[in-house]
Each structure stands twice: as structure tokens, then as C-alpha cells.
Coordinates of C-alpha atoms in Angstrom, one line a residue:
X28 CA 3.4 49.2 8.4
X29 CA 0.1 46.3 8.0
X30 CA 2.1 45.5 5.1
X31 CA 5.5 44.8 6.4
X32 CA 4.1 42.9 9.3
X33 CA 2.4 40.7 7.3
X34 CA 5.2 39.7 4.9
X35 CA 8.0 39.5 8.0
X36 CA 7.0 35.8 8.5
X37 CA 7.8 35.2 4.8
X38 CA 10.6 37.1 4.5
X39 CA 12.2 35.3 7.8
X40 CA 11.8 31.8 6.3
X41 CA 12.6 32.6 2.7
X42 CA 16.7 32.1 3.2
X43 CA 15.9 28.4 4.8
X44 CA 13.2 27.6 1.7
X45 CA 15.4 28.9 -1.1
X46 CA 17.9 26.7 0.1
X47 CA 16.0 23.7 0.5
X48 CA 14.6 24.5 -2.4
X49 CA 17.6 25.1 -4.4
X50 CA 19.1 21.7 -3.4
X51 CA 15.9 19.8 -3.9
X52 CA 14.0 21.2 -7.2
X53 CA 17.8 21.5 -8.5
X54 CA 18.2 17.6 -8.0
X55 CA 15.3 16.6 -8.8
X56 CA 15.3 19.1 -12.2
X57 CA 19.3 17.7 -13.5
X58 CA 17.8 14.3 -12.5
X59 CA 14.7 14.6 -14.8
X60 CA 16.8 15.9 -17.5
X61 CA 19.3 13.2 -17.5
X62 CA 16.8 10.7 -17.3
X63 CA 15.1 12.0 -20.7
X64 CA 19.1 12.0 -21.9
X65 CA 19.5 16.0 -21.9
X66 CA 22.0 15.9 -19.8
X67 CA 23.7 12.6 -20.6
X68 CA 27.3 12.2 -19.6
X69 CA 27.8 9.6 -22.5
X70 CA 26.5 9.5 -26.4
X71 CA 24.5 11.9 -27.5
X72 CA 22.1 14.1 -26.4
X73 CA 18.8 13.6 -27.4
X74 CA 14.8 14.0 -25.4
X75 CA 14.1 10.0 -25.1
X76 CA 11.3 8.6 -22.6
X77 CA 13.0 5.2 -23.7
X78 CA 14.5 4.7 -20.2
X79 CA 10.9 4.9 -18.6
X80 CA 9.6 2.5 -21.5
X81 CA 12.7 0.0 -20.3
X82 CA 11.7 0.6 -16.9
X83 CA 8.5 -0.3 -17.1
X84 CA 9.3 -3.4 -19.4
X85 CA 11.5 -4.3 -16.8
X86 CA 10.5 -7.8 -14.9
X87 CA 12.6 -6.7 -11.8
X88 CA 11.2 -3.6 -11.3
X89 CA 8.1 -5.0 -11.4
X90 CA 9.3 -7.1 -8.6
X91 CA 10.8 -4.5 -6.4
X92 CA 7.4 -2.5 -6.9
X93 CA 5.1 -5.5 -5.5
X94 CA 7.9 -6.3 -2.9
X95 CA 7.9 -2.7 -1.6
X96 CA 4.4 -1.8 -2.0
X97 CA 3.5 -5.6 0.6
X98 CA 6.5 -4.3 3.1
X99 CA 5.3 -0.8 2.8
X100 CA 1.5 -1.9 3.6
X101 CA 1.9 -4.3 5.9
X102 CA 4.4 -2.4 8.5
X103 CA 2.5 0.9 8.0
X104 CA -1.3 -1.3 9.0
X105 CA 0.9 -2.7 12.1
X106 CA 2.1 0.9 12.8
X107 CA -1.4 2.3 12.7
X108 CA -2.7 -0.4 15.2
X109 CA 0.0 -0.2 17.2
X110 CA 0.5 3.4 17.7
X111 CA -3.0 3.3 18.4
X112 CA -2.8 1.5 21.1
X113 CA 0.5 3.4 22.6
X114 CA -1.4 6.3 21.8
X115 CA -4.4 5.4 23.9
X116 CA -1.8 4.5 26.8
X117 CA 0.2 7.6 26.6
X118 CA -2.4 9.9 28.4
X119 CA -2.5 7.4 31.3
X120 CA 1.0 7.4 31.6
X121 CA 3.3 9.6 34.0
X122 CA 7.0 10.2 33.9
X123 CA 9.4 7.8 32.7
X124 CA 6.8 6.1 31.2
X125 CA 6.0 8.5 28.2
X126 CA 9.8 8.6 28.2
X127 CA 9.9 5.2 26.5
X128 CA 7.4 5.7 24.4
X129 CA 9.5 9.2 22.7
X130 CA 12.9 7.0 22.7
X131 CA 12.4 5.5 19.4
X132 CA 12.0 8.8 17.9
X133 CA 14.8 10.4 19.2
X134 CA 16.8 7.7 17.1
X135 CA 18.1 7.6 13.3
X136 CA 17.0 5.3 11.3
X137 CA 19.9 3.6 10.6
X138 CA 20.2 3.3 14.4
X139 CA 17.7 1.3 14.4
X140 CA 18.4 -0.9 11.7
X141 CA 21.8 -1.6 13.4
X142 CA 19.5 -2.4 17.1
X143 CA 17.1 -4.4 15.1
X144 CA 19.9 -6.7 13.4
X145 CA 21.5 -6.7 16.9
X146 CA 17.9 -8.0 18.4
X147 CA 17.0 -10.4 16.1
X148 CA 19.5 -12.0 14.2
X149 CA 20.0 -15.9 15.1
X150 CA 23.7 -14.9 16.6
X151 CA 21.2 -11.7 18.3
X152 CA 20.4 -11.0 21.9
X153 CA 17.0 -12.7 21.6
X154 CA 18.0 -15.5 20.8
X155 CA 21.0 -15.9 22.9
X156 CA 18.5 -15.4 26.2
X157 CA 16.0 -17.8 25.0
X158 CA 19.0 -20.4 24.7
X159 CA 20.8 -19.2 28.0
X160 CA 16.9 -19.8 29.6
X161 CA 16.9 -23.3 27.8
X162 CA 13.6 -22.3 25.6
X163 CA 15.2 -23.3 23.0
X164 CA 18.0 -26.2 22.3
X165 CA 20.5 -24.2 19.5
X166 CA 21.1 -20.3 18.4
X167 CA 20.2 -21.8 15.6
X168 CA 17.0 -23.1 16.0
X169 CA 15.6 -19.5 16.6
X170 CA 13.9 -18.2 13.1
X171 CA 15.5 -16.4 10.5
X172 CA 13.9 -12.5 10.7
X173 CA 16.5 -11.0 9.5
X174 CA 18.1 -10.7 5.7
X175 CA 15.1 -12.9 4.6
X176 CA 12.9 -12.9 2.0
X177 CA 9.9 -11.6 3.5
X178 CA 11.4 -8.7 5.1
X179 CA 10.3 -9.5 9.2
X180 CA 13.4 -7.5 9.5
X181 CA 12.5 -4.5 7.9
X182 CA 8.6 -4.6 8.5
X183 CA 9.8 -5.0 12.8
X184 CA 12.2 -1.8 11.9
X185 CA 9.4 0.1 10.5
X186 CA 6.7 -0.7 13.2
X187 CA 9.1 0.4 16.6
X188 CA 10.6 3.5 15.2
X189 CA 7.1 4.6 13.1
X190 CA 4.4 4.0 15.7
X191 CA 5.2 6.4 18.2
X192 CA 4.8 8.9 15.7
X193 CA 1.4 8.2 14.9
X194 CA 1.1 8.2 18.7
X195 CA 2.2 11.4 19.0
X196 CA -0.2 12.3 15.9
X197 CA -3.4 11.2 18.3
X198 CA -2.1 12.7 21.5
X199 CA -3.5 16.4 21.1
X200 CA -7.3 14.7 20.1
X201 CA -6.9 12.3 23.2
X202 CA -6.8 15.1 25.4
X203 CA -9.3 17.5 23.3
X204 CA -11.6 14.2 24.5
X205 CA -13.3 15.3 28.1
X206 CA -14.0 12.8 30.8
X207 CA -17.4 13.9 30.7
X208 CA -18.6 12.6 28.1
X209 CA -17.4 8.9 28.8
X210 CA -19.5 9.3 31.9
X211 CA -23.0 10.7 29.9
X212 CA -22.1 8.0 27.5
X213 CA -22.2 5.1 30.5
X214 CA -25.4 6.9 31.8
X215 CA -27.1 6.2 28.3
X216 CA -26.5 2.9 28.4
X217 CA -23.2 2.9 25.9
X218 CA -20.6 0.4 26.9
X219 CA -17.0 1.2 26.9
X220 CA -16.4 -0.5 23.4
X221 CA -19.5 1.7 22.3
X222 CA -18.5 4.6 23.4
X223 CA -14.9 3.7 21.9
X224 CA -16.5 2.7 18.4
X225 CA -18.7 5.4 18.1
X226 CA -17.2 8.8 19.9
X227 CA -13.5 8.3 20.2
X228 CA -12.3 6.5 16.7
X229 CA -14.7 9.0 14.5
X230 CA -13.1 11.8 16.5
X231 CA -9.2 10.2 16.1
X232 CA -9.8 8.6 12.3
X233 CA -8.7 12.1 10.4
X234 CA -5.8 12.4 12.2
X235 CA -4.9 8.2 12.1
X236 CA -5.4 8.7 8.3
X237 CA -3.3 11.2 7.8
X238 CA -0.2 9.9 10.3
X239 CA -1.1 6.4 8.7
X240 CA -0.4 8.2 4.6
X241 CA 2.8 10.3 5.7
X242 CA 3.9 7.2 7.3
X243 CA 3.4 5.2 4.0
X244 CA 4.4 7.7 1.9
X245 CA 7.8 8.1 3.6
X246 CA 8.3 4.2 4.0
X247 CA 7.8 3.7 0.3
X248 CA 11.0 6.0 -0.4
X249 CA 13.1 5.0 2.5
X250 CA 16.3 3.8 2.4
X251 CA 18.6 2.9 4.9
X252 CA 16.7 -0.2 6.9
X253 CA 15.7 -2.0 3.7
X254 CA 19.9 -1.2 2.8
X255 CA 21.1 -2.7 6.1
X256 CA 17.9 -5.8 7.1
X257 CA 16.8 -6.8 3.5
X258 CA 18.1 -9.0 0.7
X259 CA 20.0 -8.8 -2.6
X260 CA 16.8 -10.0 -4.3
X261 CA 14.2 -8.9 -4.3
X262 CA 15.2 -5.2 -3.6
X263 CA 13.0 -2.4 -2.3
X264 CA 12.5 0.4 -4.9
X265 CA 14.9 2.4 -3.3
X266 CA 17.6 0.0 -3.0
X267 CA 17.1 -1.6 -6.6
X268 CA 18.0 2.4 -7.6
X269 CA 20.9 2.7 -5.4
X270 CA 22.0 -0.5 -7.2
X271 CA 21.2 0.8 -10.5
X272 CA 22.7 4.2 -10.4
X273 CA 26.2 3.1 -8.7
X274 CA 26.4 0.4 -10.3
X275 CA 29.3 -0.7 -13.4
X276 CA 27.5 0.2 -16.6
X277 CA 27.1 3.4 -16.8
X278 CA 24.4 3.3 -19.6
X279 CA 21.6 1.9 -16.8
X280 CA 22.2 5.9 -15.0
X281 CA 19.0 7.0 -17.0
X282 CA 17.0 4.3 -15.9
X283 CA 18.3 5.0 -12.0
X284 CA 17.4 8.8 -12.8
X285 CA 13.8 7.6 -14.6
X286 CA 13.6 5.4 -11.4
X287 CA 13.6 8.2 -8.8
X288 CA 11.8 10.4 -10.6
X289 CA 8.7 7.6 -10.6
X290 CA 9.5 7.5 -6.5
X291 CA 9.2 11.5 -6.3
X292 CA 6.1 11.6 -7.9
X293 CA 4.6 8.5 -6.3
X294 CA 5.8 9.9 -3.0
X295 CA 4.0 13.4 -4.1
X296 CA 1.0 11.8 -5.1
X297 CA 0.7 9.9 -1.6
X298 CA 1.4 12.9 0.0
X299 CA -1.3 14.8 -1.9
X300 CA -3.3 12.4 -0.9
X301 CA -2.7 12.3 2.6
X302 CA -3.4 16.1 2.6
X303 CA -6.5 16.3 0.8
X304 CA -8.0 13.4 3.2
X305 CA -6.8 15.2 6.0
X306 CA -8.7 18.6 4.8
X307 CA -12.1 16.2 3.7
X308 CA -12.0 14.7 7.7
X309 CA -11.1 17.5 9.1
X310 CA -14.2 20.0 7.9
X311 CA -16.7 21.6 10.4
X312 CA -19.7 19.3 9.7
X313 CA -16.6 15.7 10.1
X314 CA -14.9 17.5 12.9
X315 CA -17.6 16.5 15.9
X316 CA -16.0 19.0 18.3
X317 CA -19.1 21.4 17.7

């Protein structure tokens, strides 16, 4: 009877997780195999690592690495400061307020590329107020942000719809966080940036770390905003293998399959990484609840 009650959880999930993992091992396994040209479509089939060797060798890769590794960091510090902040705000707020601060996660991804292209294009809403106020003398004059090389566009994208989450990631250790002990800390002499700097961030930096990883992690395989706000060149990692698997010649499909694999396990090792950070801050003697 002990037994049965302890395996019903598993047994309840297993349907869901064999078909996840089904679809997603069973991807990712046809994928590695064509890659290593197992399960080529044309020539023969023979086990190669040439496509990764090409891969590597190759000078836009290398590009589209460095270009999504600088997006990837840069929007994900922004999103860490900035859901910080909202975080920080949220227990003060009431009704409609905290309402705001969910709406950007209650919307896709490519939703939002779509609003952000709307916002801030030159022919956007932004700039059509700031010329209807007379700030500024042409549509034109207001800066290029989107489908530009540095990727405003996408890093803008990343920073509304990612920083509530890390928000939400903060929330529950906000309110784990008496009042009390704001008011001992005032008694003793502690400022409020003191008592900030030295009881609240120790006691929020495991879980900022960890939001902060996942959101990286997931930013560094994304795919629709850097699709729909970036440019033809260079390409995030992601796009540049869109572009190599659909494209013409269908002799580069290896080096799109060798491509994703490289993503997957980047992603995983991030991931990984995330986690064990998470477990390291999260011990008994880093946790400062006791």
C-alpha cells in the first residue's frame, strides 16, 4: 500500500514525460545522427565530425557566437537590474498595479517582438508622439533601434518581457523578509542602503542568480525576436541555423544539425550551471533564514 502511494505521483506524470520526452530526445537523437552523416539524406553514409570541424573553421559562426553571446549578456544584466527593481516595488504595490507588472508575461514572445517593432521603429508610435509634441522636427530624425546592428531592438524585447520573471523569482524571499528586522537594523545604527547591502541582497542573490542563468540560458537559444527585430548580418546563433538548415544547398543540413546540437549542449551546460549555483546558495549555512 506504502509502495503504491509512493510511486502514484510518478506513475501520474510518466504519460506527459514520455511524450515530451519522446519528441525531444527523438529530435535531438535523428539530429545528432545526421549531423555525424548517419542519417544523411544525400551521399553516403558514413560517422564524420567534419561538419563540427567546418563549423568551427567557420568565420561567421564565429560572428554569430560573439554577436549573441554581447545581446545575450547585455539584455540579461539589464533584466537582472531591472526586475530587481520591479521586484522590490511589487510588495508595495496593490491591485492594478501588480497587474502591469504580470502583463508582459502573459504575452508570446513573438507578441512582443511585433509591440516592440510597433514602439520603436522610426515610422513607430514613439516617434510619431515625440513629432506630434514638436520634440523632435522629422520621424526621421528619431534613432534607428530597430533592424540595426547592435540589436537595441532585440536587447529592449528581451529586458520588458524577461524582467518580470526574475521579479516574480524574488517575490516569495521579499515577503519571507519581516519588517522587524529593518526596524532592529535602524536601531543599530544601519542605514537603509546598509541594511539593503548587507541583509536583503545576501538573502535575494541565490535566487537573482539563478532567474539571472535561466534567463540567459533561454535567451542564448531563442528565436523569434532576434527573427522578427534583428539583421541579415550578423545573425544570432539561432537565426544563422534557421538560415543554414532551410536554406538552398542542401549539403550545409549537417552543419545546421552540428549547429543545434552545439546550442543544446551550451543551453544544458548553462542550465547545469544555474542549478548547481542555485543548490551552493541555497545550503543551510548560505541560506540566512536560521
Amino acid at each position: 500500500m506504502n509502495m503504491w502511494r509512493n510511486l502514484k505521483p510518478y506513475l501520474l506524470v510518466l504519460p506527459a514525460i514520455s511524450v515530451i520526452g519522446l519528441l525531444f530526445f527523438g529530435g535531438f537523437l535523428l539530429g545528432f545522427l545526421e549531423s555525424i552523416g548517419l542519417y544523411s539524406l544525400v551521399g553516403e553514409r558514413e560517422i564524420s565530425f567534419q561538419p563540427y570541424v567546418d563549423l568551427l573553421q567557420n568565420a561567421d559562426f564565429r560572428r554569430s557566437i560573439l554577436y549573441t553571446l554581447r545581446i545575450t549578456a547585455l539584455s540579461t544584466l539589464l533584466s537582472a537590474f531591472v526586475g530587481l527593481a520591479l521586484g522590490l516595488s511589487f510588495i508595495q504595490m496593490k491591485g492594478i498595479g501588480r497587474r502591469i507588472l504580470q502583463f508582459p508575461m502573459l504575452i508570446p514572445h513573438l507578441a512582443v517582438a511585433y509591440l516592440v517593432a510597433l514602439l520603436l521603429m522610426q515610422s513607430g508610435w514613439i516617434s510619431r508622439l515625440l513629432f506630434a509634441f514638436g520634440w523632435i522636427d522629422e520621424i526621421q530624425d528619431f534613432p534607428i533601434l530597430v533592424h540595426e546592428s547592435f540589436g537595441w531592438g532585440i536587447i529592449s524585447a528581451y529586458v520588458w518581457k524577461e524582467s518580470p520573471f526574475i521579479a516574480f523569482m524574488l517575490v516569495p524571499v521579499l515577503l519571507r523578509i519581516q519588517d522587524q528586522w529593518g526596524q532592529v537594523a535602524r536601531i543599530l545604527g544601519a542605514g537603509r542602503w546598509a541594511y539593503f547591502r548587507e541583509i536583503v541582497l545576501p538573502l535575494l542573490m541565490p535566487s537573482w542568480l539563478a532567474a539571472s542563468f535561466i534567463v540567459f540560458a533561454f535567451k542564448f537559444s531563442a528565436f523569434e525576436i532576434p527573427l522578427l527585430l534583428g539583421v541579415t548580418y550578423p545573425q544570432m546563433i539561432s537565426v544563422f541555423a534557421y538560415q543554414l538548415f532551410s536554406g538552398d544547398i542542401v549539403n550545409e543540413r549537417p552543419l545546421a544539425l552540428a549547429l543545434n546540437i552545439l546550442i543544446a549542449f551550451i543551453t544544458a551546460l548553462l542550465g547545469l550551471l544555474a542549478y548547481r549555483l542555485s543548490k551552493s546558495w541555497l545550503g543551510e549555512e548560505s541560506r540566512g533564514w536560521n
